[in-house]
């Protein structure tokens, strides 16, 4: 885990340094600014019955929303970002349509600038959950049929983090925030923790019969957005969290990279990569990668 954390940190630092070289300083005007994009990624493969090379016909789609609403008034800033994505895939021989992506996240951070400095006193709020039900799939040993068991749904789990800190902000594209006194709440549906055989902490760290877990620790988050090549933009974000109350050495990691390669006003190719480490969920890295042709709509 430490090697993976080091690799992600070094990659983010390299991207951040590269971005510093390529982006000019820009101070947005006072008042509200907004920017957003809705994108539909589409993937499809098809094989006729005579095809002998192996493969299964499938179709998949992924809908993504990325919206920024920011406010500035002299030495005060308030940045808000809404992220959402939802993806499904259907293969020919599978009776179920399966999720490939499901995430909703809201970030808000307010800052009061120190005189003639890129540093700000800050206070942040972060909320993460999912949109639809999640399932685990298994096979019935008697019939051979696929069985699906619900394991998650909206607000189960849900994460809420908030706390004061210090933010370094070059502009809207480059910033990091350090919050050494962060409260974190994990919310779940107690239907998943109420079984007689349930072991405390097995479901996202929540104890038997409970619907929430409270943690107190330190949070570090960073954002770097820049242009790699003409019409090729990359947005990187990373969030680190250490819980003082339980195994502070186990650092939760959430890294997200979104690369958009613009074809024209409405079409783009998109690569999304995400790596999550949270030992309350599973003691290993969760990796997600999505690539496809995107249809864009500016909002």
mmCIF file of C-alpha atoms in Angstrom:
data_model
loop_
_atom_site.group_PDB
_atom_site.id
_atom_site.type_symbol
_atom_site.label_atom_id
_atom_site.label_comp_id
_atom_site.label_asym_id
_atom_site.label_seq_id
_atom_site.Cartn_x
_atom_site.Cartn_y
_atom_site.Cartn_z
ATOM 1 C CA UNK A 1 0.000 0.000 0.000
ATOM 2 C CA UNK A 2 2.863 2.360 0.872
ATOM 3 C CA UNK A 3 4.441 1.817 -2.562
ATOM 4 C CA UNK A 4 1.121 2.585 -4.270
ATOM 5 C CA UNK A 5 0.677 5.708 -2.118
ATOM 6 C CA UNK A 6 4.199 6.868 -2.977
ATOM 7 C CA UNK A 7 3.602 6.253 -6.698
ATOM 8 C CA UNK A 8 0.324 8.209 -6.684
ATOM 9 C CA UNK A 9 1.900 11.061 -4.703
ATOM 10 C CA UNK A 10 4.894 11.287 -7.054
ATOM 11 C CA UNK A 11 2.626 11.146 -10.118
ATOM 12 C CA UNK A 12 0.417 13.881 -8.737
ATOM 13 C CA UNK A 13 3.430 16.010 -7.794
ATOM 14 C CA UNK A 14 4.899 15.601 -11.293
ATOM 15 C CA UNK A 15 1.603 16.594 -12.880
ATOM 16 C CA UNK A 16 1.306 19.536 -10.505
ATOM 17 C CA UNK A 17 4.824 20.751 -11.318
ATOM 18 C CA UNK A 18 4.176 20.320 -15.028
ATOM 19 C CA UNK A 19 0.980 22.281 -14.683
ATOM 20 C CA UNK A 20 2.802 25.101 -12.915
ATOM 21 C CA UNK A 21 5.114 25.436 -15.912
ATOM 22 C CA UNK A 22 2.333 25.391 -18.491
ATOM 23 C CA UNK A 23 -0.344 27.547 -16.870
ATOM 24 C CA UNK A 24 -0.143 31.289 -16.451
ATOM 25 C CA UNK A 25 -1.349 32.875 -13.230
ATOM 26 C CA UNK A 26 -4.913 34.070 -13.503
ATOM 27 C CA UNK A 27 -7.057 35.823 -10.917
ATOM 28 C CA UNK A 28 -10.765 35.435 -11.628
ATOM 29 C CA UNK A 29 -12.963 38.523 -11.344
ATOM 30 C CA UNK A 30 -15.121 39.254 -8.319
ATOM 31 C CA UNK A 31 -18.534 37.613 -8.313
ATOM 32 C CA UNK A 32 -19.793 34.229 -9.433
ATOM 33 C CA UNK A 33 -18.208 32.084 -12.146
ATOM 34 C CA UNK A 34 -19.522 28.763 -13.410
ATOM 35 C CA UNK A 35 -18.372 26.036 -15.743
ATOM 36 C CA UNK A 36 -19.731 22.581 -16.388
ATOM 37 C CA UNK A 37 -19.987 19.685 -18.765
ATOM 38 C CA UNK A 38 -22.246 16.662 -19.254
ATOM 39 C CA UNK A 39 -20.682 13.764 -21.148
ATOM 40 C CA UNK A 40 -21.964 10.421 -22.393
ATOM 41 C CA UNK A 41 -19.299 7.783 -23.056
ATOM 42 C CA UNK A 42 -20.298 4.873 -25.264
ATOM 43 C CA UNK A 43 -18.624 1.500 -25.893
ATOM 44 C CA UNK A 44 -19.905 -1.370 -28.014
ATOM 45 C CA UNK A 45 -18.625 -4.688 -29.364
ATOM 46 C CA UNK A 46 -20.438 -7.219 -31.543
ATOM 47 C CA UNK A 47 -19.662 -10.720 -32.870
ATOM 48 C CA UNK A 48 -21.785 -12.826 -35.184
ATOM 49 C CA UNK A 49 -22.336 -16.544 -34.572
ATOM 50 C CA UNK A 50 -19.652 -17.503 -37.096
ATOM 51 C CA UNK A 51 -16.919 -15.584 -35.238
ATOM 52 C CA UNK A 52 -14.336 -18.104 -33.989
ATOM 53 C CA UNK A 53 -11.858 -15.814 -32.228
ATOM 54 C CA UNK A 54 -13.797 -15.662 -28.975
ATOM 55 C CA UNK A 55 -15.716 -12.757 -27.486
ATOM 56 C CA UNK A 56 -19.169 -11.732 -26.321
ATOM 57 C CA UNK A 57 -21.301 -8.954 -27.770
ATOM 58 C CA UNK A 58 -21.771 -6.111 -25.291
ATOM 59 C CA UNK A 59 -22.869 -2.524 -25.033
ATOM 60 C CA UNK A 60 -22.058 -0.029 -22.284
ATOM 61 C CA UNK A 61 -22.545 3.614 -21.493
ATOM 62 C CA UNK A 62 -21.263 6.021 -18.878
ATOM 63 C CA UNK A 63 -22.887 9.388 -18.056
ATOM 64 C CA UNK A 64 -20.700 12.006 -16.331
ATOM 65 C CA UNK A 65 -21.445 15.418 -14.839
ATOM 66 C CA UNK A 66 -18.701 17.859 -13.824
ATOM 67 C CA UNK A 67 -19.908 21.268 -12.647
ATOM 68 C CA UNK A 68 -18.071 24.139 -10.929
ATOM 69 C CA UNK A 69 -19.726 27.108 -9.227
ATOM 70 C CA UNK A 70 -17.217 29.502 -7.654
ATOM 71 C CA UNK A 71 -17.428 32.856 -5.912
ATOM 72 C CA UNK A 72 -14.756 35.460 -5.258
ATOM 73 C CA UNK A 73 -14.900 38.809 -3.506
ATOM 74 C CA UNK A 74 -11.485 40.409 -3.032
ATOM 75 C CA UNK A 75 -9.680 38.215 -0.456
ATOM 76 C CA UNK A 76 -12.572 35.747 0.029
ATOM 77 C CA UNK A 77 -13.164 32.693 -2.180
ATOM 78 C CA UNK A 78 -15.807 29.975 -2.148
ATOM 79 C CA UNK A 79 -15.355 27.060 -4.579
ATOM 80 C CA UNK A 80 -17.997 24.404 -5.199
ATOM 81 C CA UNK A 81 -17.723 21.317 -7.408
ATOM 82 C CA UNK A 82 -20.348 18.675 -8.188
ATOM 83 C CA UNK A 83 -19.193 15.381 -9.698
ATOM 84 C CA UNK A 84 -21.462 12.523 -10.718
ATOM 85 C CA UNK A 85 -21.074 9.499 -12.951
ATOM 86 C CA UNK A 86 -23.162 6.441 -13.646
ATOM 87 C CA UNK A 87 -22.368 3.593 -16.006
ATOM 88 C CA UNK A 88 -24.030 0.360 -17.133
ATOM 89 C CA UNK A 89 -22.962 -2.559 -19.282
ATOM 90 C CA UNK A 90 -24.984 -5.371 -20.852
ATOM 91 C CA UNK A 91 -23.421 -8.492 -22.306
ATOM 92 C CA UNK A 92 -25.319 -10.841 -24.584
ATOM 93 C CA UNK A 93 -25.265 -13.928 -22.338
ATOM 94 C CA UNK A 94 -25.876 -12.157 -19.013
ATOM 95 C CA UNK A 95 -29.478 -11.730 -17.846
ATOM 96 C CA UNK A 96 -28.493 -8.758 -15.669
ATOM 97 C CA UNK A 97 -27.433 -5.283 -16.666
ATOM 98 C CA UNK A 98 -24.463 -4.464 -14.432
ATOM 99 C CA UNK A 99 -23.070 -1.234 -13.080
ATOM 100 C CA UNK A 100 -19.612 -0.188 -14.184
ATOM 101 C CA UNK A 101 -19.561 3.188 -12.440
ATOM 102 C CA UNK A 102 -21.638 4.916 -9.757
ATOM 103 C CA UNK A 103 -20.515 7.968 -7.806
ATOM 104 C CA UNK A 104 -21.865 11.300 -6.643
ATOM 105 C CA UNK A 105 -19.625 13.811 -4.874
ATOM 106 C CA UNK A 106 -19.957 17.397 -3.725
ATOM 107 C CA UNK A 107 -16.960 19.491 -2.642
ATOM 108 C CA UNK A 108 -17.151 22.963 -1.112
ATOM 109 C CA UNK A 109 -14.298 25.022 0.329
ATOM 110 C CA UNK A 110 -14.284 28.619 1.550
ATOM 111 C CA UNK A 111 -11.084 30.598 2.075
ATOM 112 C CA UNK A 112 -9.965 33.909 3.558
ATOM 113 C CA UNK A 113 -6.708 35.034 1.981
ATOM 114 C CA UNK A 114 -3.670 35.989 4.031
ATOM 115 C CA UNK A 115 -2.260 39.368 2.945
ATOM 116 C CA UNK A 116 -0.234 39.209 -0.303
ATOM 117 C CA UNK A 117 -0.022 35.428 -0.221
ATOM 118 C CA UNK A 118 -1.313 32.292 -1.926
ATOM 119 C CA UNK A 119 -2.289 30.958 1.516
ATOM 120 C CA UNK A 120 -5.839 31.061 2.885
ATOM 121 C CA UNK A 121 -7.573 30.190 6.125
ATOM 122 C CA UNK A 122 -10.068 27.583 4.951
ATOM 123 C CA UNK A 123 -13.084 25.500 5.856
ATOM 124 C CA UNK A 124 -14.139 22.560 3.688
ATOM 125 C CA UNK A 125 -17.094 20.227 3.228
ATOM 126 C CA UNK A 126 -17.084 16.976 1.252
ATOM 127 C CA UNK A 127 -19.923 14.507 0.627
ATOM 128 C CA UNK A 128 -19.679 11.223 -1.305
ATOM 129 C CA UNK A 129 -22.190 8.486 -2.004
ATOM 130 C CA UNK A 130 -23.685 6.534 -4.910
ATOM 131 C CA UNK A 131 -26.853 6.750 -6.963
ATOM 132 C CA UNK A 132 -28.222 3.233 -7.379
ATOM 133 C CA UNK A 133 -28.107 -0.211 -5.800
ATOM 134 C CA UNK A 134 -24.947 -2.295 -5.962
ATOM 135 C CA UNK A 135 -24.859 -6.090 -6.123
ATOM 136 C CA UNK A 136 -22.511 -9.026 -5.664
ATOM 137 C CA UNK A 137 -22.985 -11.830 -8.170
ATOM 138 C CA UNK A 138 -22.654 -15.556 -7.507
ATOM 139 C CA UNK A 139 -23.772 -18.836 -9.050
ATOM 140 C CA UNK A 140 -26.434 -21.158 -7.707
ATOM 141 C CA UNK A 141 -24.668 -24.503 -7.251
ATOM 142 C CA UNK A 142 -27.856 -26.458 -7.981
ATOM 143 C CA UNK A 143 -29.225 -24.642 -11.028
ATOM 144 C CA UNK A 144 -26.135 -22.827 -12.331
ATOM 145 C CA UNK A 145 -28.143 -19.613 -12.502
ATOM 146 C CA UNK A 146 -26.613 -16.264 -11.587
ATOM 147 C CA UNK A 147 -27.721 -14.882 -8.238
ATOM 148 C CA UNK A 148 -27.335 -11.247 -7.285
ATOM 149 C CA UNK A 149 -27.269 -9.979 -3.700
ATOM 150 C CA UNK A 150 -27.768 -6.307 -2.849
ATOM 151 C CA UNK A 151 -24.762 -4.909 -0.968
ATOM 152 C CA UNK A 152 -25.090 -1.115 -1.290
ATOM 153 C CA UNK A 153 -27.542 1.588 -2.312
ATOM 154 C CA UNK A 154 -27.951 5.370 -2.152
ATOM 155 C CA UNK A 155 -26.622 6.727 1.155
ATOM 156 C CA UNK A 156 -25.262 3.302 2.076
ATOM 157 C CA UNK A 157 -22.438 4.014 2.287
ATOM 158 C CA UNK A 158 -22.234 7.804 2.370
ATOM 159 C CA UNK A 159 -19.225 9.802 3.571
ATOM 160 C CA UNK A 160 -19.282 13.322 5.006
ATOM 161 C CA UNK A 161 -16.073 15.176 5.893
ATOM 162 C CA UNK A 162 -15.733 18.715 7.216
ATOM 163 C CA UNK A 163 -13.242 20.834 9.097
ATOM 164 C CA UNK A 164 -11.040 23.958 9.244
ATOM 165 C CA UNK A 165 -7.578 24.166 7.764
ATOM 166 C CA UNK A 166 -5.108 26.026 5.565
ATOM 167 C CA UNK A 167 -5.353 26.200 1.782
ATOM 168 C CA UNK A 168 -2.680 27.076 -0.779
ATOM 169 C CA UNK A 169 -4.321 28.308 -3.962
ATOM 170 C CA UNK A 170 -2.510 29.492 -7.075
ATOM 171 C CA UNK A 171 -5.767 29.878 -9.028
ATOM 172 C CA UNK A 172 -8.938 27.884 -9.689
ATOM 173 C CA UNK A 173 -6.880 25.144 -11.363
ATOM 174 C CA UNK A 174 -4.175 24.571 -8.717
ATOM 175 C CA UNK A 175 -4.719 24.206 -4.992
ATOM 176 C CA UNK A 176 -4.225 21.993 -1.969
ATOM 177 C CA UNK A 177 -5.844 22.042 1.454
ATOM 178 C CA UNK A 178 -4.570 20.752 4.801
ATOM 179 C CA UNK A 179 -7.205 20.164 7.506
ATOM 180 C CA UNK A 180 -5.649 18.650 10.679
ATOM 181 C CA UNK A 181 -8.948 18.617 12.629
ATOM 182 C CA UNK A 182 -11.419 16.898 10.310
ATOM 183 C CA UNK A 183 -14.625 15.190 11.399
ATOM 184 C CA UNK A 184 -15.768 12.315 9.200
ATOM 185 C CA UNK A 185 -19.087 10.479 9.308
ATOM 186 C CA UNK A 186 -19.814 7.194 7.541
ATOM 187 C CA UNK A 187 -23.545 6.513 7.056
ATOM 188 C CA UNK A 188 -25.044 3.129 6.132
ATOM 189 C CA UNK A 189 -28.431 1.417 6.130
ATOM 190 C CA UNK A 190 -28.623 -0.639 9.351
ATOM 191 C CA UNK A 191 -30.263 -3.468 7.403
ATOM 192 C CA UNK A 192 -26.695 -4.393 6.371
ATOM 193 C CA UNK A 193 -25.372 -4.409 9.979
ATOM 194 C CA UNK A 194 -28.284 -6.066 11.810
ATOM 195 C CA UNK A 195 -27.686 -9.754 11.123
ATOM 196 C CA UNK A 196 -26.948 -11.986 14.118
ATOM 197 C CA UNK A 197 -23.741 -13.172 12.458
ATOM 198 C CA UNK A 198 -22.557 -9.651 11.655
ATOM 199 C CA UNK A 199 -19.051 -8.816 12.907
ATOM 200 C CA UNK A 200 -18.362 -5.254 14.075
ATOM 201 C CA UNK A 201 -16.697 -3.203 11.368
ATOM 202 C CA UNK A 202 -17.310 -5.602 8.482
ATOM 203 C CA UNK A 203 -19.580 -3.170 6.635
ATOM 204 C CA UNK A 204 -17.529 -0.015 5.999
ATOM 205 C CA UNK A 205 -16.316 0.025 9.603
ATOM 206 C CA UNK A 206 -19.782 0.365 11.178
ATOM 207 C CA UNK A 207 -20.612 -1.659 14.321
ATOM 208 C CA UNK A 208 -23.446 -4.190 14.618
ATOM 209 C CA UNK A 209 -26.925 -2.674 14.534
ATOM 210 C CA UNK A 210 -25.565 0.829 13.928
ATOM 211 C CA UNK A 211 -26.183 3.121 10.968
ATOM 212 C CA UNK A 212 -23.186 5.440 11.295
ATOM 213 C CA UNK A 213 -19.559 5.699 12.346
ATOM 214 C CA UNK A 214 -17.752 8.806 13.576
ATOM 215 C CA UNK A 215 -14.068 9.439 12.908
ATOM 216 C CA UNK A 216 -11.761 12.335 13.726
ATOM 217 C CA UNK A 217 -8.499 12.879 11.916
ATOM 218 C CA UNK A 218 -6.483 14.785 9.321
ATOM 219 C CA UNK A 219 -7.393 15.417 5.700
ATOM 220 C CA UNK A 220 -5.236 16.546 2.786
ATOM 221 C CA UNK A 221 -6.744 17.260 -0.627
ATOM 222 C CA UNK A 222 -5.283 18.659 -3.837
ATOM 223 C CA UNK A 223 -6.434 19.600 -7.336
ATOM 224 C CA UNK A 224 -4.370 20.157 -10.486
ATOM 225 C CA UNK A 225 -5.925 20.839 -13.893
ATOM 226 C CA UNK A 226 -3.833 21.553 -16.949
ATOM 227 C CA UNK A 227 -3.427 21.145 -20.694
ATOM 228 C CA UNK A 228 -1.007 18.377 -21.719
ATOM 229 C CA UNK A 229 -1.226 19.074 -25.445
ATOM 230 C CA UNK A 230 -3.508 21.195 -27.564
ATOM 231 C CA UNK A 231 -7.088 19.974 -26.978
ATOM 232 C CA UNK A 232 -5.889 17.412 -24.389
ATOM 233 C CA UNK A 233 -6.774 18.388 -20.822
ATOM 234 C CA UNK A 234 -6.154 16.471 -17.610
ATOM 235 C CA UNK A 235 -7.805 16.995 -14.230
ATOM 236 C CA UNK A 236 -6.208 15.329 -11.198
ATOM 237 C CA UNK A 237 -7.585 15.244 -7.685
ATOM 238 C CA UNK A 238 -6.365 13.374 -4.622
ATOM 239 C CA UNK A 239 -7.777 13.069 -1.102
ATOM 240 C CA UNK A 240 -5.907 11.557 1.848
ATOM 241 C CA UNK A 241 -7.395 10.905 5.281
ATOM 242 C CA UNK A 242 -5.966 9.539 8.547
ATOM 243 C CA UNK A 243 -8.253 8.640 11.465
ATOM 244 C CA UNK A 244 -6.627 9.590 14.776
ATOM 245 C CA UNK A 245 -9.051 7.378 16.711
ATOM 246 C CA UNK A 246 -8.326 4.056 14.963
ATOM 247 C CA UNK A 247 -5.150 2.954 13.162
ATOM 248 C CA UNK A 248 -3.931 6.437 12.113
ATOM 249 C CA UNK A 249 -1.199 4.805 10.025
ATOM 250 C CA UNK A 250 -3.845 3.373 7.663
ATOM 251 C CA UNK A 251 -4.323 6.305 5.290
ATOM 252 C CA UNK A 252 -7.449 6.353 3.133
ATOM 253 C CA UNK A 253 -6.680 7.381 -0.458
ATOM 254 C CA UNK A 254 -8.967 8.560 -3.232
ATOM 255 C CA UNK A 255 -7.204 9.548 -6.478
ATOM 256 C CA UNK A 256 -9.132 10.502 -9.621
ATOM 257 C CA UNK A 257 -7.730 11.391 -13.042
ATOM 258 C CA UNK A 258 -9.952 12.565 -15.887
ATOM 259 C CA UNK A 259 -8.319 13.142 -19.284
ATOM 260 C CA UNK A 260 -10.398 14.684 -22.051
ATOM 261 C CA UNK A 261 -9.225 14.708 -25.676
ATOM 262 C CA UNK A 262 -11.400 17.137 -27.618
ATOM 263 C CA UNK A 263 -12.385 16.229 -31.183
ATOM 264 C CA UNK A 264 -14.815 19.086 -31.751
ATOM 265 C CA UNK A 265 -17.395 21.047 -29.779
ATOM 266 C CA UNK A 266 -19.600 18.025 -29.177
ATOM 267 C CA UNK A 267 -17.295 14.981 -29.425
ATOM 268 C CA UNK A 268 -14.318 13.918 -27.340
ATOM 269 C CA UNK A 269 -12.441 10.826 -26.261
ATOM 270 C CA UNK A 270 -12.239 10.435 -22.506
ATOM 271 C CA UNK A 271 -10.040 8.414 -20.140
ATOM 272 C CA UNK A 272 -10.989 8.156 -16.479
ATOM 273 C CA UNK A 273 -8.820 6.416 -13.867
ATOM 274 C CA UNK A 274 -9.579 6.085 -10.163
ATOM 275 C CA UNK A 275 -7.708 4.385 -7.321
ATOM 276 C CA UNK A 276 -9.263 4.072 -3.845
ATOM 277 C CA UNK A 277 -7.796 2.595 -0.677
ATOM 278 C CA UNK A 278 -10.114 2.312 2.329
ATOM 279 C CA UNK A 279 -9.477 -0.601 4.682
ATOM 280 C CA UNK A 280 -12.946 -0.185 6.188
ATOM 281 C CA UNK A 281 -14.287 -1.332 2.810
ATOM 282 C CA UNK A 282 -11.571 -3.752 1.648
ATOM 283 C CA UNK A 283 -7.904 -4.089 2.565
ATOM 284 C CA UNK A 284 -6.660 -3.535 -0.982
ATOM 285 C CA UNK A 285 -6.735 -0.915 -3.734
ATOM 286 C CA UNK A 286 -9.953 -0.551 -5.687
ATOM 287 C CA UNK A 287 -9.123 0.381 -9.299
ATOM 288 C CA UNK A 288 -11.524 1.722 -11.925
ATOM 289 C CA UNK A 289 -10.741 2.700 -15.525
ATOM 290 C CA UNK A 290 -13.159 3.891 -18.207
ATOM 291 C CA UNK A 291 -12.299 4.850 -21.776
ATOM 292 C CA UNK A 292 -14.639 5.714 -24.606
ATOM 293 C CA UNK A 293 -15.984 8.177 -27.130
ATOM 294 C CA UNK A 294 -17.812 11.037 -25.456
ATOM 295 C CA UNK A 295 -20.734 13.207 -26.493
ATOM 296 C CA UNK A 296 -20.427 16.558 -24.680
ATOM 297 C CA UNK A 297 -22.901 19.218 -23.661
ATOM 298 C CA UNK A 298 -21.629 22.446 -22.120
ATOM 299 C CA UNK A 299 -23.682 23.831 -19.219
#
